[in-house]
Amino acid sequence: MRVRKEPEKDEDARHPIRPAGDSAREHPFTAGPGAMTPAQAMALQRTVGNAAVSRMVGETGGSGPKVPWAAPSTRSKRTQDDVGIERGESPPQQQQRVDKDQQATRSTRSGRAGTSVKGKEKAAEEPEEIGNPTLHFTSRYVGAHQQSLDGSQEIGFEQQATLRRADGMTTRADDAYDFWQEVTDENRQISPAAANYQPKKSKRAWVVDGPFRPPYNTDDGTIVNEPGRISFDDSPGFSREMKMTKDYWLVSYQVTFRWKVRRKLGGRFTKKEPFWTSDEMTHRVESVFDPKNPEASAPITANAAGNRTWNVDLPN
């Protein structure tokens, strides 16, 4: 069976976006005497390069720029003839002669004589060693001291976890370390729907705590990211829109935190090892409810986790 060959489509049909009126396609260039128009120069530049166009514009007497409408081409390395040095004398004799006393005094930052300048530059470019940071934690209770079904109470804490880079380092803390916070909590509450004021228990497993991880979002004021430190300012508990409102009662609440630090791995943040982990720090709240006297208020007993400082020992 003979297959009928389809007629070839013309160039414009294959390319529905037509070139502009002064493009290279509509202004082909043929070398010869006379001035080169800008469009012709651009067409040739795309084909043979800036350097060739520069030479041809000069040869044909064109009045436009030597390298039209493009970044200047990279100039090739100068030859010995360009700098006036005879072949066979590289470097020149006057550069070969180095005073012995001057050579003896040349040294790198380490004090070793005779080391080349290139060696100095290489040593200066070596990355800084990432040392062990310090983690400092502070906390306090800032909520109400009495609880009542007839009112609304804020029952919470304030805390700050600050990672400070190692002494003497110049690398930014966020370029040196990955630092993140993890949390678990549980509570018992009496809700308006509770039968006979029986509290309901809720518990959550360990998770990475919201925004307190790389990349550090400083927009809402909960994270401070400075060259020497990263600080997490947190308010765990029941406050603001989460406060214990009318007809709710917080019988007990426990929230525990830990922090992890590692040398920065780069790229997207993950929980991948190796990392150092702090001890766990726990806040606790209790408030005894009397079902026989539901209208009565009761004291809130709160214990903040306290303050702590760790000397972080980063794993290799």
Tab-separated table of C-alpha atoms in Angstrom, residues 105-126:
chain	number	residue	atom	x	y	z
A	105	THR	CA	59.510	37.778	54.927
A	106	ARG	CA	56.536	36.724	52.804
A	107	SER	CA	54.118	34.670	54.867
A	108	THR	CA	50.521	33.660	55.172
A	109	ARG	CA	48.275	34.344	58.181
A	110	SER	CA	49.630	31.140	59.698
A	111	GLY	CA	53.176	32.594	59.658
A	112	ARG	CA	54.722	30.118	57.192
A	113	ALA	CA	57.276	31.879	54.976
A	114	GLY	CA	57.296	31.552	51.197
A	115	THR	CA	53.619	30.645	50.791
A	116	SER	CA	52.019	32.144	47.688
A	117	VAL	CA	49.349	34.848	47.742
A	118	LYS	CA	46.974	32.343	46.159
A	119	GLY	CA	47.421	30.188	49.243
A	120	LYS	CA	46.425	33.121	51.440
A	121	GLU	CA	43.277	33.739	49.427
A	122	LYS	CA	42.347	30.058	49.533
A	123	ALA	CA	42.776	29.958	53.308
A	124	ALA	CA	40.615	33.075	53.701
A	125	GLU	CA	37.805	31.512	51.646
A	126	GLU	CA	37.521	28.351	53.766
